[in-house]
mmCIF file with all atom_site columns, C-alpha atoms in Angstrom:
data_model
loop_
_atom_site.group_PDB
_atom_site.id
_atom_site.type_symbol
_atom_site.label_atom_id
_atom_site.label_alt_id
_atom_site.label_comp_id
_atom_site.label_asym_id
_atom_site.label_entity_id
_atom_site.label_seq_id
_atom_site.pdbx_PDB_ins_code
_atom_site.Cartn_x
_atom_site.Cartn_y
_atom_site.Cartn_z
_atom_site.occupancy
_atom_site.B_iso_or_equiv
_atom_site.pdbx_formal_charge
_atom_site.auth_seq_id
_atom_site.auth_comp_id
_atom_site.auth_asym_id
_atom_site.auth_atom_id
_atom_site.pdbx_PDB_model_num
ATOM 1   C CA . UNK A 1 1   ? -18.891 22.726  7.228   1.00 28.00 ? 20  UNK A CA 1
ATOM 2   C CA . UNK A 1 2   ? -19.020 19.173  8.602   1.00 34.00 ? 21  UNK A CA 1
ATOM 3   C CA . UNK A 1 3   ? -20.182 17.457  5.434   1.00 35.00 ? 22  UNK A CA 1
ATOM 4   C CA . UNK A 1 4   ? -19.922 17.720  1.696   1.00 37.00 ? 23  UNK A CA 1
ATOM 5   C CA . UNK A 1 5   ? -22.720 16.630  -0.612  1.00 37.00 ? 24  UNK A CA 1
ATOM 6   C CA . UNK A 1 6   ? -21.877 14.891  -3.858  1.00 38.00 ? 25  UNK A CA 1
ATOM 7   C CA . UNK A 1 7   ? -24.411 14.167  -6.554  1.00 37.00 ? 26  UNK A CA 1
ATOM 8   C CA . UNK A 1 8   ? -24.792 10.475  -7.384  1.00 37.00 ? 27  UNK A CA 1
ATOM 9   C CA . UNK A 1 9   ? -24.286 11.314  -11.048 1.00 36.00 ? 28  UNK A CA 1
ATOM 10  C CA . UNK A 1 10  ? -21.023 13.147  -10.329 1.00 35.00 ? 29  UNK A CA 1
ATOM 11  C CA . UNK A 1 11  ? -19.582 10.606  -7.935  1.00 39.00 ? 30  UNK A CA 1
ATOM 12  C CA . UNK A 1 12  ? -21.308 7.473   -9.134  1.00 40.00 ? 31  UNK A CA 1
ATOM 13  C CA . UNK A 1 13  ? -19.672 4.898   -6.941  1.00 43.00 ? 32  UNK A CA 1
ATOM 14  C CA . UNK A 1 14  ? -18.355 6.953   -4.038  1.00 51.00 ? 33  UNK A CA 1
ATOM 15  C CA . UNK A 1 15  ? -16.031 5.660   -1.364  1.00 49.00 ? 34  UNK A CA 1
ATOM 16  C CA . UNK A 1 16  ? -18.169 2.673   -0.293  1.00 55.00 ? 35  UNK A CA 1
ATOM 17  C CA . UNK A 1 17  ? -18.857 1.902   -3.934  1.00 51.00 ? 36  UNK A CA 1
ATOM 18  C CA . UNK A 1 18  ? -15.146 1.792   -4.664  1.00 48.00 ? 37  UNK A CA 1
ATOM 19  C CA . UNK A 1 19  ? -14.663 -0.575  -1.725  1.00 49.00 ? 38  UNK A CA 1
ATOM 20  C CA . UNK A 1 20  ? -17.525 -2.794  -2.932  1.00 48.00 ? 39  UNK A CA 1
ATOM 21  C CA . UNK A 1 21  ? -16.059 -2.740  -6.441  1.00 48.00 ? 40  UNK A CA 1
ATOM 22  C CA . UNK A 1 22  ? -12.685 -3.835  -5.041  1.00 47.00 ? 41  UNK A CA 1
ATOM 23  C CA . UNK A 1 23  ? -14.444 -6.644  -3.192  1.00 47.00 ? 42  UNK A CA 1
ATOM 24  C CA . UNK A 1 24  ? -16.337 -7.630  -6.325  1.00 47.00 ? 43  UNK A CA 1
ATOM 25  C CA . UNK A 1 25  ? -13.215 -7.886  -8.488  1.00 45.00 ? 44  UNK A CA 1
ATOM 26  C CA . UNK A 1 26  ? -10.819 -9.292  -5.905  1.00 48.00 ? 45  UNK A CA 1
ATOM 27  C CA . UNK A 1 27  ? -9.995  -12.984 -6.150  1.00 47.00 ? 46  UNK A CA 1
ATOM 28  C CA . UNK A 1 28  ? -12.770 -14.737 -4.280  1.00 46.00 ? 47  UNK A CA 1
ATOM 29  C CA . UNK A 1 29  ? -11.993 -17.268 -1.590  1.00 48.00 ? 48  UNK A CA 1
ATOM 30  C CA . UNK A 1 30  ? -13.958 -20.490 -1.882  1.00 51.00 ? 49  UNK A CA 1
ATOM 31  C CA . UNK A 1 31  ? -17.560 -19.779 -0.974  1.00 58.00 ? 50  UNK A CA 1
ATOM 32  C CA . UNK A 1 32  ? -17.177 -15.969 -1.068  1.00 62.00 ? 51  UNK A CA 1
ATOM 33  C CA . UNK A 1 33  ? -20.070 -14.109 -2.605  1.00 84.00 ? 52  UNK A CA 1
ATOM 34  C CA . UNK A 1 34  ? -21.121 -10.630 -3.721  1.00 86.00 ? 53  UNK A CA 1
ATOM 35  C CA . UNK A 1 35  ? -24.906 -10.408 -3.323  1.00 88.00 ? 54  UNK A CA 1
ATOM 36  C CA . UNK A 1 36  ? -25.747 -6.841  -4.398  1.00 88.00 ? 55  UNK A CA 1
ATOM 37  C CA . UNK A 1 37  ? -24.016 -3.916  -6.074  1.00 90.00 ? 56  UNK A CA 1
ATOM 38  C CA . UNK A 1 38  ? -24.214 -0.481  -4.454  1.00 91.00 ? 57  UNK A CA 1
ATOM 39  C CA . UNK A 1 39  ? -26.884 0.857   -6.838  1.00 91.00 ? 58  UNK A CA 1
ATOM 40  C CA . UNK A 1 40  ? -29.068 -2.218  -6.324  1.00 92.00 ? 59  UNK A CA 1
ATOM 41  C CA . UNK A 1 41  ? -28.665 -1.966  -2.561  1.00 93.00 ? 60  UNK A CA 1
ATOM 42  C CA . UNK A 1 42  ? -29.608 1.722   -2.489  1.00 93.00 ? 61  UNK A CA 1
ATOM 43  C CA . UNK A 1 43  ? -32.726 1.049   -4.579  1.00 93.00 ? 62  UNK A CA 1
ATOM 44  C CA . UNK A 1 44  ? -33.787 -1.538  -1.997  1.00 92.00 ? 63  UNK A CA 1
ATOM 45  C CA . UNK A 1 45  ? -32.873 0.798   0.850   1.00 94.00 ? 64  UNK A CA 1
ATOM 46  C CA . UNK A 1 46  ? -34.995 3.672   -0.455  1.00 95.00 ? 65  UNK A CA 1
ATOM 47  C CA . UNK A 1 47  ? -37.874 2.289   -2.537  1.00 92.00 ? 66  UNK A CA 1
ATOM 48  C CA . UNK A 1 48  ? -39.791 5.118   -4.173  1.00 88.00 ? 67  UNK A CA 1
ATOM 49  C CA . UNK A 1 49  ? -37.183 7.762   -3.349  1.00 93.00 ? 68  UNK A CA 1
ATOM 50  C CA . UNK A 1 50  ? -36.892 10.686  -5.779  1.00 94.00 ? 69  UNK A CA 1
ATOM 51  C CA . UNK A 1 51  ? -33.183 10.974  -5.182  1.00 94.00 ? 70  UNK A CA 1
ATOM 52  C CA . UNK A 1 52  ? -30.347 9.651   -3.093  1.00 95.00 ? 71  UNK A CA 1
ATOM 53  C CA . UNK A 1 53  ? -27.798 12.091  -1.779  1.00 95.00 ? 72  UNK A CA 1
ATOM 54  C CA . UNK A 1 54  ? -24.312 10.985  -0.808  1.00 96.00 ? 73  UNK A CA 1
ATOM 55  C CA . UNK A 1 55  ? -22.846 12.866  2.162   1.00 96.00 ? 74  UNK A CA 1
ATOM 56  C CA . UNK A 1 56  ? -19.189 12.514  2.976   1.00 96.00 ? 75  UNK A CA 1
ATOM 57  C CA . UNK A 1 57  ? -18.289 13.587  6.508   1.00 95.00 ? 76  UNK A CA 1
ATOM 58  C CA . UNK A 1 58  ? -14.752 14.549  7.464   1.00 96.00 ? 77  UNK A CA 1
ATOM 59  C CA . UNK A 1 59  ? -14.725 13.634  11.143  1.00 95.00 ? 78  UNK A CA 1
ATOM 60  C CA . UNK A 1 60  ? -13.285 15.948  13.726  1.00 95.00 ? 79  UNK A CA 1
ATOM 61  C CA . UNK A 1 61  ? -11.260 14.133  16.410  1.00 95.00 ? 80  UNK A CA 1
ATOM 62  C CA . UNK A 1 62  ? -14.057 14.783  18.928  1.00 95.00 ? 81  UNK A CA 1
ATOM 63  C CA . UNK A 1 63  ? -16.675 13.286  16.562  1.00 95.00 ? 82  UNK A CA 1
ATOM 64  C CA . UNK A 1 64  ? -14.559 10.206  15.904  1.00 95.00 ? 83  UNK A CA 1
ATOM 65  C CA . UNK A 1 65  ? -14.003 9.762   19.627  1.00 95.00 ? 84  UNK A CA 1
ATOM 66  C CA . UNK A 1 66  ? -17.746 10.108  20.324  1.00 95.00 ? 85  UNK A CA 1
ATOM 67  C CA . UNK A 1 67  ? -18.585 7.519   17.626  1.00 94.00 ? 86  UNK A CA 1
ATOM 68  C CA . UNK A 1 68  ? -16.056 5.070   19.072  1.00 94.00 ? 87  UNK A CA 1
ATOM 69  C CA . UNK A 1 69  ? -17.306 5.607   22.606  1.00 94.00 ? 88  UNK A CA 1
ATOM 70  C CA . UNK A 1 70  ? -20.996 5.214   21.720  1.00 92.00 ? 89  UNK A CA 1
ATOM 71  C CA . UNK A 1 71  ? -20.434 2.212   19.443  1.00 91.00 ? 90  UNK A CA 1
ATOM 72  C CA . UNK A 1 72  ? -17.878 0.548   21.728  1.00 90.00 ? 91  UNK A CA 1
ATOM 73  C CA . UNK A 1 73  ? -15.692 -0.186  18.694  1.00 88.00 ? 92  UNK A CA 1
ATOM 74  C CA . UNK A 1 74  ? -12.804 1.377   16.810  1.00 88.00 ? 93  UNK A CA 1
ATOM 75  C CA . UNK A 1 75  ? -13.528 3.533   13.780  1.00 88.00 ? 94  UNK A CA 1
ATOM 76  C CA . UNK A 1 76  ? -10.819 3.431   11.136  1.00 85.00 ? 95  UNK A CA 1
ATOM 77  C CA . UNK A 1 77  ? -10.095 6.582   9.201   1.00 86.00 ? 96  UNK A CA 1
ATOM 78  C CA . UNK A 1 78  ? -11.451 10.107  9.397   1.00 91.00 ? 97  UNK A CA 1
ATOM 79  C CA . UNK A 1 79  ? -14.139 9.825   6.698   1.00 93.00 ? 98  UNK A CA 1
ATOM 80  C CA . UNK A 1 80  ? -17.608 8.366   6.726   1.00 95.00 ? 99  UNK A CA 1
ATOM 81  C CA . UNK A 1 81  ? -20.147 8.246   3.914   1.00 96.00 ? 100 UNK A CA 1
ATOM 82  C CA . UNK A 1 82  ? -23.890 8.299   4.500   1.00 97.00 ? 101 UNK A CA 1
ATOM 83  C CA . UNK A 1 83  ? -26.574 7.996   1.830   1.00 97.00 ? 102 UNK A CA 1
ATOM 84  C CA . UNK A 1 84  ? -29.740 10.028  2.376   1.00 97.00 ? 103 UNK A CA 1
ATOM 85  C CA . UNK A 1 85  ? -32.949 9.007   0.616   1.00 96.00 ? 104 UNK A CA 1
ATOM 86  C CA . UNK A 1 86  ? -35.404 11.780  -0.282  1.00 96.00 ? 105 UNK A CA 1
ATOM 87  C CA . UNK A 1 87  ? -39.000 11.722  -1.435  1.00 95.00 ? 106 UNK A CA 1
ATOM 88  C CA . UNK A 1 88  ? -40.293 15.181  -2.262  1.00 91.00 ? 107 UNK A CA 1
ATOM 89  C CA . UNK A 1 89  ? -38.662 17.424  0.306   1.00 92.00 ? 108 UNK A CA 1
ATOM 90  C CA . UNK A 1 90  ? -38.698 14.792  3.066   1.00 94.00 ? 109 UNK A CA 1
ATOM 91  C CA . UNK A 1 91  ? -35.884 12.516  4.221   1.00 95.00 ? 110 UNK A CA 1
ATOM 92  C CA . UNK A 1 92  ? -37.107 8.897   4.002   1.00 96.00 ? 111 UNK A CA 1
ATOM 93  C CA . UNK A 1 93  ? -34.013 7.381   5.587   1.00 96.00 ? 112 UNK A CA 1
ATOM 94  C CA . UNK A 1 94  ? -30.278 7.067   5.931   1.00 97.00 ? 113 UNK A CA 1
ATOM 95  C CA . UNK A 1 95  ? -28.032 4.239   4.767   1.00 97.00 ? 114 UNK A CA 1
ATOM 96  C CA . UNK A 1 96  ? -24.416 3.271   5.125   1.00 96.00 ? 115 UNK A CA 1
ATOM 97  C CA . UNK A 1 97  ? -22.321 0.589   3.515   1.00 95.00 ? 116 UNK A CA 1
ATOM 98  C CA . UNK A 1 98  ? -19.909 -0.632  6.160   1.00 92.00 ? 117 UNK A CA 1
ATOM 99  C CA . UNK A 1 99  ? -16.985 -2.708  4.904   1.00 90.00 ? 118 UNK A CA 1
ATOM 100 C CA . UNK A 1 100 ? -15.120 -4.487  7.693   1.00 85.00 ? 119 UNK A CA 1
ATOM 101 C CA . UNK A 1 101 ? -13.114 -7.625  8.367   1.00 85.00 ? 120 UNK A CA 1
ATOM 102 C CA . UNK A 1 102 ? -14.944 -10.567 9.921   1.00 85.00 ? 121 UNK A CA 1
ATOM 103 C CA . UNK A 1 103 ? -12.179 -13.040 10.637  1.00 85.00 ? 122 UNK A CA 1
ATOM 104 C CA . UNK A 1 104 ? -9.544  -12.667 7.906   1.00 86.00 ? 123 UNK A CA 1
ATOM 105 C CA . UNK A 1 105 ? -11.746 -11.604 4.963   1.00 86.00 ? 124 UNK A CA 1
ATOM 106 C CA . UNK A 1 106 ? -14.037 -8.600  4.360   1.00 88.00 ? 125 UNK A CA 1
ATOM 107 C CA . UNK A 1 107 ? -17.790 -8.259  4.558   1.00 87.00 ? 126 UNK A CA 1
ATOM 108 C CA . UNK A 1 108 ? -19.925 -5.371  3.281   1.00 92.00 ? 127 UNK A CA 1
ATOM 109 C CA . UNK A 1 109 ? -23.165 -4.608  5.140   1.00 93.00 ? 128 UNK A CA 1
ATOM 110 C CA . UNK A 1 110 ? -25.859 -2.127  4.198   1.00 95.00 ? 129 UNK A CA 1
ATOM 111 C CA . UNK A 1 111 ? -27.547 -0.646  7.260   1.00 96.00 ? 130 UNK A CA 1
ATOM 112 C CA . UNK A 1 112 ? -30.686 1.457   6.717   1.00 96.00 ? 131 UNK A CA 1
ATOM 113 C CA . UNK A 1 113 ? -32.078 3.798   9.363   1.00 97.00 ? 132 UNK A CA 1
ATOM 114 C CA . UNK A 1 114 ? -35.398 5.617   9.567   1.00 96.00 ? 133 UNK A CA 1
ATOM 115 C CA . UNK A 1 115 ? -35.389 9.435   9.617   1.00 95.00 ? 134 UNK A CA 1
ATOM 116 C CA . UNK A 1 116 ? -35.564 9.154   13.436  1.00 94.00 ? 135 UNK A CA 1
ATOM 117 C CA . UNK A 1 117 ? -32.536 6.859   13.669  1.00 94.00 ? 136 UNK A CA 1
ATOM 118 C CA . UNK A 1 118 ? -33.942 3.366   14.208  1.00 94.00 ? 137 UNK A CA 1
ATOM 119 C CA . UNK A 1 119 ? -32.846 0.397   12.105  1.00 94.00 ? 138 UNK A CA 1
ATOM 120 C CA . UNK A 1 120 ? -35.157 -0.423  9.196   1.00 95.00 ? 139 UNK A CA 1
ATOM 121 C CA . UNK A 1 121 ? -33.003 -3.086  7.531   1.00 93.00 ? 140 UNK A CA 1
ATOM 122 C CA . UNK A 1 122 ? -29.589 -4.716  7.487   1.00 93.00 ? 141 UNK A CA 1
ATOM 123 C CA . UNK A 1 123 ? -28.438 -6.554  4.354   1.00 93.00 ? 142 UNK A CA 1
ATOM 124 C CA . UNK A 1 124 ? -25.244 -8.383  3.502   1.00 90.00 ? 143 UNK A CA 1
ATOM 125 C CA . UNK A 1 125 ? -23.872 -7.019  0.217   1.00 92.00 ? 144 UNK A CA 1
ATOM 126 C CA . UNK A 1 126 ? -20.691 -9.088  0.077   1.00 91.00 ? 145 UNK A CA 1
ATOM 127 C CA . UNK A 1 127 ? -19.244 -11.821 2.249   1.00 89.00 ? 146 UNK A CA 1
ATOM 128 C CA . UNK A 1 128 ? -15.772 -13.178 1.559   1.00 90.00 ? 147 UNK A CA 1
ATOM 129 C CA . UNK A 1 129 ? -15.476 -15.611 4.450   1.00 86.00 ? 148 UNK A CA 1
ATOM 130 C CA . UNK A 1 130 ? -16.750 -19.163 3.864   1.00 84.00 ? 149 UNK A CA 1
ATOM 131 C CA . UNK A 1 131 ? -20.531 -18.960 3.553   1.00 85.00 ? 150 UNK A CA 1
ATOM 132 C CA . UNK A 1 132 ? -20.866 -21.368 6.513   1.00 82.00 ? 151 UNK A CA 1
ATOM 133 C CA . UNK A 1 133 ? -19.898 -18.376 8.688   1.00 83.00 ? 152 UNK A CA 1
ATOM 134 C CA . UNK A 1 134 ? -22.683 -16.156 7.331   1.00 84.00 ? 153 UNK A CA 1
ATOM 135 C CA . UNK A 1 135 ? -25.678 -15.785 9.672   1.00 84.00 ? 154 UNK A CA 1
ATOM 136 C CA . UNK A 1 136 ? -29.035 -16.611 8.074   1.00 82.00 ? 155 UNK A CA 1
ATOM 137 C CA . UNK A 1 137 ? -31.094 -13.732 6.694   1.00 82.00 ? 156 UNK A CA 1
ATOM 138 C CA . UNK A 1 138 ? -33.650 -13.921 9.485   1.00 84.00 ? 157 UNK A CA 1
ATOM 139 C CA . UNK A 1 139 ? -30.883 -13.368 12.058  1.00 82.00 ? 158 UNK A CA 1
ATOM 140 C CA . UNK A 1 140 ? -30.376 -9.817  10.722  1.00 86.00 ? 159 UNK A CA 1
ATOM 141 C CA . UNK A 1 141 ? -34.052 -8.976  11.384  1.00 90.00 ? 160 UNK A CA 1
ATOM 142 C CA . UNK A 1 142 ? -33.174 -8.757  15.103  1.00 88.00 ? 161 UNK A CA 1
ATOM 143 C CA . UNK A 1 143 ? -31.826 -5.278  14.435  1.00 85.00 ? 162 UNK A CA 1
ATOM 144 C CA . UNK A 1 144 ? -35.109 -3.856  13.091  1.00 87.00 ? 163 UNK A CA 1
ATOM 145 C CA . UNK A 1 145 ? -36.327 -1.135  15.426  1.00 84.00 ? 164 UNK A CA 1
ATOM 146 C CA . UNK A 1 146 ? -33.010 -0.861  17.297  1.00 83.00 ? 165 UNK A CA 1
ATOM 147 C CA . UNK A 1 147 ? -31.745 2.634   18.057  1.00 82.00 ? 166 UNK A CA 1
ATOM 148 C CA . UNK A 1 148 ? -28.734 4.221   19.687  1.00 81.00 ? 167 UNK A CA 1
ATOM 149 C CA . UNK A 1 149 ? -30.441 3.727   23.053  1.00 80.00 ? 168 UNK A CA 1
ATOM 150 C CA . UNK A 1 150 ? -30.223 -0.083  22.731  1.00 72.00 ? 169 UNK A CA 1
ATOM 151 C CA . UNK A 1 151 ? -27.277 -2.035  24.121  1.00 74.00 ? 170 UNK A CA 1
ATOM 152 C CA . UNK A 1 152 ? -26.935 -4.447  21.141  1.00 76.00 ? 171 UNK A CA 1
ATOM 153 C CA . UNK A 1 153 ? -24.666 -7.146  22.523  1.00 74.00 ? 172 UNK A CA 1
ATOM 154 C CA . UNK A 1 154 ? -24.347 -10.685 21.226  1.00 73.00 ? 173 UNK A CA 1
ATOM 155 C CA . UNK A 1 155 ? -25.648 -13.102 23.843  1.00 67.00 ? 174 UNK A CA 1
ATOM 156 C CA . UNK A 1 156 ? -27.825 -10.472 25.498  1.00 71.00 ? 175 UNK A CA 1
ATOM 157 C CA . UNK A 1 157 ? -30.358 -8.669  23.317  1.00 73.00 ? 176 UNK A CA 1
ATOM 158 C CA . UNK A 1 158 ? -28.892 -10.084 20.073  1.00 74.00 ? 177 UNK A CA 1
ATOM 159 C CA . UNK A 1 159 ? -28.930 -13.869 19.697  1.00 71.00 ? 178 UNK A CA 1
ATOM 160 C CA . UNK A 1 160 ? -25.604 -15.507 18.935  1.00 66.00 ? 179 UNK A CA 1
ATOM 161 C CA . UNK A 1 161 ? -25.038 -17.760 15.954  1.00 70.00 ? 180 UNK A CA 1
ATOM 162 C CA . UNK A 1 162 ? -23.433 -21.131 16.528  1.00 63.00 ? 181 UNK A CA 1
ATOM 163 C CA . UNK A 1 163 ? -20.411 -21.439 14.249  1.00 53.00 ? 182 UNK A CA 1
ATOM 164 C CA . UNK A 1 164 ? -20.591 -17.785 13.218  1.00 62.00 ? 183 UNK A CA 1
ATOM 165 C CA . UNK A 1 165 ? -19.654 -15.938 16.384  1.00 72.00 ? 184 UNK A CA 1
ATOM 166 C CA . UNK A 1 166 ? -17.161 -13.585 14.700  1.00 81.00 ? 185 UNK A CA 1
ATOM 167 C CA . UNK A 1 167 ? -19.655 -12.790 11.919  1.00 80.00 ? 186 UNK A CA 1
ATOM 168 C CA . UNK A 1 168 ? -22.340 -11.976 14.477  1.00 83.00 ? 187 UNK A CA 1
ATOM 169 C CA . UNK A 1 169 ? -19.988 -9.763  16.491  1.00 87.00 ? 188 UNK A CA 1
ATOM 170 C CA . UNK A 1 170 ? -18.802 -7.941  13.351  1.00 88.00 ? 189 UNK A CA 1
ATOM 171 C CA . UNK A 1 171 ? -22.391 -7.269  12.231  1.00 88.00 ? 190 UNK A CA 1
ATOM 172 C CA . UNK A 1 172 ? -23.415 -6.006  15.674  1.00 88.00 ? 191 UNK A CA 1
ATOM 173 C CA . UNK A 1 173 ? -20.393 -3.681  15.802  1.00 91.00 ? 192 UNK A CA 1
ATOM 174 C CA . UNK A 1 174 ? -21.260 -2.389  12.324  1.00 91.00 ? 193 UNK A CA 1
ATOM 175 C CA . UNK A 1 175 ? -24.858 -1.592  13.299  1.00 92.00 ? 194 UNK A CA 1
ATOM 176 C CA . UNK A 1 176 ? -23.729 0.058   16.542  1.00 92.00 ? 195 UNK A CA 1
ATOM 177 C CA . UNK A 1 177 ? -21.242 2.222   14.593  1.00 94.00 ? 196 UNK A CA 1
ATOM 178 C CA . UNK A 1 178 ? -23.925 3.502   12.218  1.00 95.00 ? 197 UNK A CA 1
ATOM 179 C CA . UNK A 1 179 ? -26.324 4.184   15.077  1.00 95.00 ? 198 UNK A CA 1
ATOM 180 C CA . UNK A 1 180 ? -23.529 6.169   16.756  1.00 94.00 ? 199 UNK A CA 1
ATOM 181 C CA . UNK A 1 181 ? -22.835 8.029   13.488  1.00 96.00 ? 200 UNK A CA 1
ATOM 182 C CA . UNK A 1 182 ? -26.519 8.948   13.369  1.00 96.00 ? 201 UNK A CA 1
ATOM 183 C CA . UNK A 1 183 ? -26.406 10.284  16.942  1.00 95.00 ? 202 UNK A CA 1
ATOM 184 C CA . UNK A 1 184 ? -23.170 12.222  16.436  1.00 95.00 ? 203 UNK A CA 1
ATOM 185 C CA . UNK A 1 185 ? -23.681 13.566  12.888  1.00 95.00 ? 204 UNK A CA 1
ATOM 186 C CA . UNK A 1 186 ? -27.261 13.196  11.625  1.00 94.00 ? 205 UNK A CA 1
ATOM 187 C CA . UNK A 1 187 ? -29.695 13.498  14.509  1.00 87.00 ? 206 UNK A CA 1
ATOM 188 C CA . UNK A 1 188 ? -31.386 16.913  14.626  1.00 78.00 ? 207 UNK A CA 1
ATOM 189 C CA . UNK A 1 189 ? -29.147 19.199  16.670  1.00 70.00 ? 208 UNK A CA 1
ATOM 190 C CA . UNK A 1 190 ? -26.213 16.759  16.602  1.00 69.00 ? 209 UNK A CA 1
ATOM 191 C CA . UNK A 1 191 ? -23.796 19.217  14.972  1.00 62.00 ? 210 UNK A CA 1
ATOM 192 C CA . UNK A 1 192 ? -24.393 21.736  17.771  1.00 54.00 ? 211 UNK A CA 1
ATOM 193 C CA . UNK A 1 193 ? -23.505 19.258  20.555  1.00 53.00 ? 212 UNK A CA 1
#
């Protein structure tokens, strides 16, 4: 089996939640900020959902390699966690909390995809670099509607941010990784590829 399902009540914070908790309680550099906790973020990601399922995938080497190739970025570790929002018996979307380094400090992004794998929203949950390096909220709206078929490169189809180049590149790489995860693990028929 490629994935294991954990109930939110059994594994309340999960792997990304533990990372966000570490970020929340770590000494904050000047200007660092935690904007949303995992539970708050998931409520915003799946408004009106009956339940949110947490799926932990143990990546096979071929899956990890495919994710790295499609996203054009390294993927650390062999685990990935995806949250699935349900309403009735229908999937309303997928979300991932991606924690990565921007320059020298971490950032946590929530990326939400539609059931068909296009970006619905991208939100910053925590940003530990100086806030001057954080792109404005409207900058993240560029990702809405993007799918794994889109190139997503800063300076091409994604506008750069003066003074926040590394932040922009880190966010783009994060979105590309989740789109690749969708294509490799979640898309209908992906497990048979």
